[in-house]
mmCIF file of C-alpha atoms in Angstrom:
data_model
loop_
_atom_site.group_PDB
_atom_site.id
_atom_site.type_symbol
_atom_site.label_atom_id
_atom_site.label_comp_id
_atom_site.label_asym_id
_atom_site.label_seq_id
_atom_site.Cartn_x
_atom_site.Cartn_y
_atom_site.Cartn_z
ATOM 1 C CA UNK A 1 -8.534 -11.068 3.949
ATOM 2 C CA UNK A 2 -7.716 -13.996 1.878
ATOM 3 C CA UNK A 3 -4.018 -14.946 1.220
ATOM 4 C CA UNK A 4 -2.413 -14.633 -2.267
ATOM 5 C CA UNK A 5 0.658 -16.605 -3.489
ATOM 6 C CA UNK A 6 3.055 -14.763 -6.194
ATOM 7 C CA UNK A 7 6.444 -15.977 -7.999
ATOM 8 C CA UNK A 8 9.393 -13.669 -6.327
ATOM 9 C CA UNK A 9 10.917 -12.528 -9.289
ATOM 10 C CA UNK A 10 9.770 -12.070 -13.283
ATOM 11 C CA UNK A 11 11.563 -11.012 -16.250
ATOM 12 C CA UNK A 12 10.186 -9.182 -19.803
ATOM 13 C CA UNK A 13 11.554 -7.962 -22.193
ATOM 14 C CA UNK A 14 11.063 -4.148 -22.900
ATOM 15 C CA UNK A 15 7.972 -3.959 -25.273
ATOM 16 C CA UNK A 16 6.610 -6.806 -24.275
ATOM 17 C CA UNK A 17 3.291 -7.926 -22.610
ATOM 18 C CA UNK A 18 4.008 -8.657 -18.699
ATOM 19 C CA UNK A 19 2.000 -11.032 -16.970
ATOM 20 C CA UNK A 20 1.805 -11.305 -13.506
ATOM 21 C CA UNK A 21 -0.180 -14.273 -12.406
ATOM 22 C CA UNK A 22 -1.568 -14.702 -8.521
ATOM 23 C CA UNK A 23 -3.289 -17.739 -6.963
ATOM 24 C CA UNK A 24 -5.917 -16.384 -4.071
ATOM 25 C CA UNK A 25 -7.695 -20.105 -3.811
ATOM 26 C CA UNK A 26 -9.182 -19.118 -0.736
ATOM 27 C CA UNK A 27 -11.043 -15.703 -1.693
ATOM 28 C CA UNK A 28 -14.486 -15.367 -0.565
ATOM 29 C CA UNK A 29 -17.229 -14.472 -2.206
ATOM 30 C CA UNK A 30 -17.065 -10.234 -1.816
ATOM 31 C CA UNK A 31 -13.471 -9.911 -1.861
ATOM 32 C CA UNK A 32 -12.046 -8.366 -4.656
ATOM 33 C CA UNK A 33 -8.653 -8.708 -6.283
ATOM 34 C CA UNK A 34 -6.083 -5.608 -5.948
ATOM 35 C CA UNK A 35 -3.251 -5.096 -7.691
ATOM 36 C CA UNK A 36 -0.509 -2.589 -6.695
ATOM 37 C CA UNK A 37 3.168 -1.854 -7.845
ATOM 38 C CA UNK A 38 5.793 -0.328 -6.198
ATOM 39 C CA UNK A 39 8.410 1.504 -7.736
ATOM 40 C CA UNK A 40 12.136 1.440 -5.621
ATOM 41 C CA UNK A 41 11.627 3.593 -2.650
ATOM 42 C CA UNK A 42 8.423 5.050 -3.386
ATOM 43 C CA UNK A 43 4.988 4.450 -2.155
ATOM 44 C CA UNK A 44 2.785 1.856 -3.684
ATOM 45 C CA UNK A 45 0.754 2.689 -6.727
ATOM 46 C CA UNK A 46 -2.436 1.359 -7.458
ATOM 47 C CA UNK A 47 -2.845 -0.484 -10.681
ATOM 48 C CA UNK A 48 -6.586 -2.155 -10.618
ATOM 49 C CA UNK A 49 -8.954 -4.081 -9.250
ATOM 50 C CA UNK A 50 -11.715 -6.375 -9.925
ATOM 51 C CA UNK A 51 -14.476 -8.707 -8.489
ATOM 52 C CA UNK A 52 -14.746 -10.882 -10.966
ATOM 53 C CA UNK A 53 -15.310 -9.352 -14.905
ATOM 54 C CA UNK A 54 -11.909 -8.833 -16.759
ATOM 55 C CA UNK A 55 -10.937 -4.856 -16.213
ATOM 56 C CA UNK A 56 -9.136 -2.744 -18.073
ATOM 57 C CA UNK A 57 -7.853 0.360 -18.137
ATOM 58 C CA UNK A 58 -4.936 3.011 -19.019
ATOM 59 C CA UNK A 59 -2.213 0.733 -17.153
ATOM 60 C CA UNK A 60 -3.130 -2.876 -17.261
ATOM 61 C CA UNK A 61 -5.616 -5.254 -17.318
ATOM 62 C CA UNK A 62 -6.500 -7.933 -14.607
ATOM 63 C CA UNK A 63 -8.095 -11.246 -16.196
ATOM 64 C CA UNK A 64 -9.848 -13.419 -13.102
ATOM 65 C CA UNK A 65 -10.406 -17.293 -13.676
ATOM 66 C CA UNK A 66 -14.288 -18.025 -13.369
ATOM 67 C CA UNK A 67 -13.624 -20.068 -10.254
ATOM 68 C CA UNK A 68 -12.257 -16.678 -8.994
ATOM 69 C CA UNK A 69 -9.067 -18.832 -7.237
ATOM 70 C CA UNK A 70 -6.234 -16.885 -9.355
ATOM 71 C CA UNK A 71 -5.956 -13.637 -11.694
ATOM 72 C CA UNK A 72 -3.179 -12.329 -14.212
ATOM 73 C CA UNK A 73 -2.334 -8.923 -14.620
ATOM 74 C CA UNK A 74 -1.116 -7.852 -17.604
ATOM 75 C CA UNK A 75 1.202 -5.033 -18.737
ATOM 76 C CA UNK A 76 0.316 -5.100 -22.200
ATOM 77 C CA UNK A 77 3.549 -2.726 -23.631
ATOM 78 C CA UNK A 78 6.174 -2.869 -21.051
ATOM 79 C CA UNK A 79 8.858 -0.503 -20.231
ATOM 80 C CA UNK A 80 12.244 0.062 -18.361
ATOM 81 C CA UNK A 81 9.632 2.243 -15.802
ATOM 82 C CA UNK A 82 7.908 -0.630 -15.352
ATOM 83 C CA UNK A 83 10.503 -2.220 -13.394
ATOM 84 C CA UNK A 84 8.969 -2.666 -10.040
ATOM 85 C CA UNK A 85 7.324 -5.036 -7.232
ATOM 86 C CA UNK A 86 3.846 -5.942 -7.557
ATOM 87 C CA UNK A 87 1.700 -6.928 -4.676
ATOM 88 C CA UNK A 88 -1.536 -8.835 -5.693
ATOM 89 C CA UNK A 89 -4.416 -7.750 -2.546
ATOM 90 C CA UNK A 90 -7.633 -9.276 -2.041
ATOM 91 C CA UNK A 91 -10.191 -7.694 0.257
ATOM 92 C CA UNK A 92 -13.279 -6.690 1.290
ATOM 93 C CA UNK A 93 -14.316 -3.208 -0.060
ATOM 94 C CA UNK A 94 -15.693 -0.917 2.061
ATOM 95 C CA UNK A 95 -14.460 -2.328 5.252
ATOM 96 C CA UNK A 96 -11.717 -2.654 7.194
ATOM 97 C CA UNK A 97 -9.498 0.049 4.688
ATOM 98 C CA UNK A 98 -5.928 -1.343 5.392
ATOM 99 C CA UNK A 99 -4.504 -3.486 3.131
ATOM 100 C CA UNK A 100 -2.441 -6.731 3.163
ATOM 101 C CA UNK A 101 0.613 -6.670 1.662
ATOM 102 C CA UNK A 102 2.463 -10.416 0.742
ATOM 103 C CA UNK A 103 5.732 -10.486 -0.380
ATOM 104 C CA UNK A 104 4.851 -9.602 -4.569
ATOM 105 C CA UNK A 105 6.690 -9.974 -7.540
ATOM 106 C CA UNK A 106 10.210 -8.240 -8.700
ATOM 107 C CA UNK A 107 9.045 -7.336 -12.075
ATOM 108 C CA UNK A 108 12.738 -6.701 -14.361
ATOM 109 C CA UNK A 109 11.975 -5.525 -17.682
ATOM 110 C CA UNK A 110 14.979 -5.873 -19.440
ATOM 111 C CA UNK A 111 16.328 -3.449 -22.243
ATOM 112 C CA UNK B 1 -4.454 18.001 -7.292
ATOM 113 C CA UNK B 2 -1.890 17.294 -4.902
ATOM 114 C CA UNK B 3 -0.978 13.663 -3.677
ATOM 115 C CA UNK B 4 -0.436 12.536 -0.599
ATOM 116 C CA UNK B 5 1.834 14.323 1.224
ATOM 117 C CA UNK B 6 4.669 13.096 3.755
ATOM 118 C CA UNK B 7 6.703 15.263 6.267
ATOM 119 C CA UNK B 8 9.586 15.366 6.514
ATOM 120 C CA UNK B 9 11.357 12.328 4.045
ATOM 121 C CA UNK B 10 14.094 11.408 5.756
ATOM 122 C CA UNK B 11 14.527 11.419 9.678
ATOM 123 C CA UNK B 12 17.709 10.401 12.074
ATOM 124 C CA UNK B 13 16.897 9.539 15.468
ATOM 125 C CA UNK B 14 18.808 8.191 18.390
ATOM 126 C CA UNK B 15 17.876 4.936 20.302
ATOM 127 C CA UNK B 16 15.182 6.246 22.931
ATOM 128 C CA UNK B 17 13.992 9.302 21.309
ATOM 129 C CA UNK B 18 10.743 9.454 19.916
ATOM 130 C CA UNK B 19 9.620 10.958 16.836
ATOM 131 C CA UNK B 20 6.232 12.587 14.955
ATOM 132 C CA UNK B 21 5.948 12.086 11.365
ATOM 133 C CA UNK B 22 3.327 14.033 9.159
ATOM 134 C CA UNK B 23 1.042 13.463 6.293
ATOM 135 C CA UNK B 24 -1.385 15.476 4.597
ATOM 136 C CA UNK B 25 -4.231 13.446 2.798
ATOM 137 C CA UNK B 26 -5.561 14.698 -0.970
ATOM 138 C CA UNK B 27 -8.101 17.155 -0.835
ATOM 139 C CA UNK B 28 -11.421 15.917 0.344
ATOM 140 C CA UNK B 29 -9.673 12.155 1.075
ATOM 141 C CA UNK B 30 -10.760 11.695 5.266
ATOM 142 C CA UNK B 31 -9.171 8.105 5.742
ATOM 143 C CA UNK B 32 -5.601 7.767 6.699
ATOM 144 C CA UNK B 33 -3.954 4.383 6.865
ATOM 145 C CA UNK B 34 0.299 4.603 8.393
ATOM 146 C CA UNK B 35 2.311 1.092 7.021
ATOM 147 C CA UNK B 36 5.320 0.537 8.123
ATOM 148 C CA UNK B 37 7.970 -1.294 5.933
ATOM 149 C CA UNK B 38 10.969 -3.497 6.369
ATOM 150 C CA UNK B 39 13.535 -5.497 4.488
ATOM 151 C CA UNK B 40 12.105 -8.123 6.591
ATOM 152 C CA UNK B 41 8.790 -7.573 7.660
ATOM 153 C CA UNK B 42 7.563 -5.970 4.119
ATOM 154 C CA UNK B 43 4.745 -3.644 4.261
ATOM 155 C CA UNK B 44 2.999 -3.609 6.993
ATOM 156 C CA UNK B 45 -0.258 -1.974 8.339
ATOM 157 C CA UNK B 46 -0.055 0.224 11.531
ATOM 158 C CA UNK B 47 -3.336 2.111 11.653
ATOM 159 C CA UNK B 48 -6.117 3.601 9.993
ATOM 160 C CA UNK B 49 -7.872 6.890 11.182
ATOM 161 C CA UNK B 50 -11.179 8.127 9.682
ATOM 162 C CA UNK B 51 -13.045 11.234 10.550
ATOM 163 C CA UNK B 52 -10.229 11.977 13.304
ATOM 164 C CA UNK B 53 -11.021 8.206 14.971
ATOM 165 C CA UNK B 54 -9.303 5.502 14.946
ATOM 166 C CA UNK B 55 -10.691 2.510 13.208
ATOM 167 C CA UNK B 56 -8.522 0.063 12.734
ATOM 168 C CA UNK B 57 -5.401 -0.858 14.166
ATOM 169 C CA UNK B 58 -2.997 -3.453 13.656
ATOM 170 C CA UNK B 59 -0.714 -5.375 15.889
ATOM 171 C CA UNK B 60 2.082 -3.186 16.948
ATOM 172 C CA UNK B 61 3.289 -2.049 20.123
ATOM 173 C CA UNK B 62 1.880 0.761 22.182
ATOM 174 C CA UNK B 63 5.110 2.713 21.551
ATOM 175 C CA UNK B 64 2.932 3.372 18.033
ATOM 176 C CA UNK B 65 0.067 5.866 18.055
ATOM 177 C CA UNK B 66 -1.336 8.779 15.686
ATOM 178 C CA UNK B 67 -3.937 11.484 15.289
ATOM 179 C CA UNK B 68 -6.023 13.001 13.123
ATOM 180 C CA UNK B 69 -7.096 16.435 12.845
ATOM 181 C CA UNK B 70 -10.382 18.432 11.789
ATOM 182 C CA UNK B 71 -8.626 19.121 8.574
ATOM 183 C CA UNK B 72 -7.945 15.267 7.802
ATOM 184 C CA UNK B 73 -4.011 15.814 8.252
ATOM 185 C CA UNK B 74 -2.381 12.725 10.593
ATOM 186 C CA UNK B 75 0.418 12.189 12.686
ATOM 187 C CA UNK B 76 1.990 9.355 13.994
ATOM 188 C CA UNK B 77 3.881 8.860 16.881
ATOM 189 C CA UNK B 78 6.563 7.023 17.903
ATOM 190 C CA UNK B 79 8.011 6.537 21.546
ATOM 191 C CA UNK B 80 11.041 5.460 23.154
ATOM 192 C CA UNK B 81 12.225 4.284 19.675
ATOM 193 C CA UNK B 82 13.925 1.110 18.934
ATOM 194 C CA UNK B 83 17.042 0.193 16.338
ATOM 195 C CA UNK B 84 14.108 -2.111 14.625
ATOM 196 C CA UNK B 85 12.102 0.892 14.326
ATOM 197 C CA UNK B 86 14.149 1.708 11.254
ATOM 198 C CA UNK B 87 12.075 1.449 8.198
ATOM 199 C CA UNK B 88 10.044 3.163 5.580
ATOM 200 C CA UNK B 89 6.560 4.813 6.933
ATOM 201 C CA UNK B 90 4.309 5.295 4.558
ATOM 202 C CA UNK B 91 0.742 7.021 4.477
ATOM 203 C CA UNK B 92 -2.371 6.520 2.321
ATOM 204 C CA UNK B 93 -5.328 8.517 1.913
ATOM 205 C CA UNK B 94 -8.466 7.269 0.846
ATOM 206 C CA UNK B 95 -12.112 8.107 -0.043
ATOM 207 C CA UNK B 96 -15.537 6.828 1.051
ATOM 208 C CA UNK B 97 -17.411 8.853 -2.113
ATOM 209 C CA UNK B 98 -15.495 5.696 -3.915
ATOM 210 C CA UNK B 99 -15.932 3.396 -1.433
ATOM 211 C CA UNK B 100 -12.168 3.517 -0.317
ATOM 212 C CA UNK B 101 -11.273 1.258 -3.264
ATOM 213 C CA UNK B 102 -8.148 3.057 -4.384
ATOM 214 C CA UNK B 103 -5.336 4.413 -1.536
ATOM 215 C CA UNK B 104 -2.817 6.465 -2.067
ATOM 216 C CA UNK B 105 0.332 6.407 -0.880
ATOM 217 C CA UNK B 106 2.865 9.124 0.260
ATOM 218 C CA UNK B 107 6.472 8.902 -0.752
ATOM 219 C CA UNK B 108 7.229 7.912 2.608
ATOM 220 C CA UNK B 109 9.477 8.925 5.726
ATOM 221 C CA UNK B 110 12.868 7.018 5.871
ATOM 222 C CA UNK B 111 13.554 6.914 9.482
ATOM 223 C CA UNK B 112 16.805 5.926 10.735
ATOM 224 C CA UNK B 113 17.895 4.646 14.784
ATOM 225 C CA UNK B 114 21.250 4.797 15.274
#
């Protein structure tokens, strides 16, 4: 699986939009891009993923550059429960099922 | 329906023990990927079982093994355990109807080696 690069830490305000960008310059053609969170001691949660059309849904959206080489997920409304690390993924689907975590992003949305 | 589910959450064990930890997929899920994570290693993958095989594994010591049962339902296994066996474990169930795209994750065992 390709290797993504993520700032360590982000701030946003409460009610704000949250963007999370990630640089994956190296993804291959059928990789796609995963985004995950996880919330202080719990398990990751999946967010969304995409190949390479923006998607949206009830959480967030993921925008992916045209050259495919780095995404931005947004929280459009963010909240205190927001507060959270989130791991950008890129992989193959249907193969190998285990995912690579890097070291994400400390999301802080502040009150 | 029910998540992922992780037995039990929170474990003490002593140096040289060994120890079984439990998860039970969601309904009709039949992959089960174990991670492992550290302050200092992060998240890490241990293995994947699907259809009670093994299918992946990644690159941890034999001391680390698991099973899968008819009803989906894994176990891992860990032997002779180690103070930097300490960490989260975590378990995600996937399915192939969607092509495994989405896991999820169990709220983890926090096992301690004293």
């Amino acid at each position: 699986d390709a290797k993504t690069t993520q700032p360590p830490s982000m701030d946003c305000a409460e009610g704000r939009a949250a963007n999370l960008p990630c640089n994956h310059s190296t993804i291959s053609g059928n990789e796609y891009v995963y985004w995950y969170r996880q919330i202080h001691s719990q398990g990751p949660q999946y967010i969304i993923h995409g190949l390479k059309n923006n998607e949206t849904n009830e959480m967030a959206s993921l925008i992916i550059t045209e050259d495919r080489k780095s995404s931005t997920l947004i929280l459009p409304h963010a909240t205190l429960r927001d507060t959270a690390v989130y791991y950008c993924i890129v992989r193959v689907v249907g193969s190998a099922r285990q995912l690579t975590f890097g070291s994400g992003t400390q999301l802080t949305v502040l009150p | 329906k029910a998540g992922v589910t992780q037995t039990p959450r929170y474990l003490i064990k002593t140096r040289g023990q060994q120890v079984t930890l439990s998860c039970s997929p969601i309904s009709g899920h039949r992959s089960v990927s174990w991670y492992q994570q550290t302050p200092g290693q992060g998240l890490q993958f241990l293995f994947e079982y699907f259809s009670e095989t093994q299918r992946n594994k990644g690159n941890f010591p034999g001391r680390f093994s698991g099973r899968q049962f008819s009803n989906s339902r894994s176990e891992m296994n860990v032997s002779t355990l180690e103070l930097g066996d300490s960490a989260l474990y975590l378990c995600a169930s996937s399915s192939r109807d969607k092509g495994f795209t989405e896991a999820f994750f169990g709220q983890g065992t926090r096992l301690t080696v004293v």
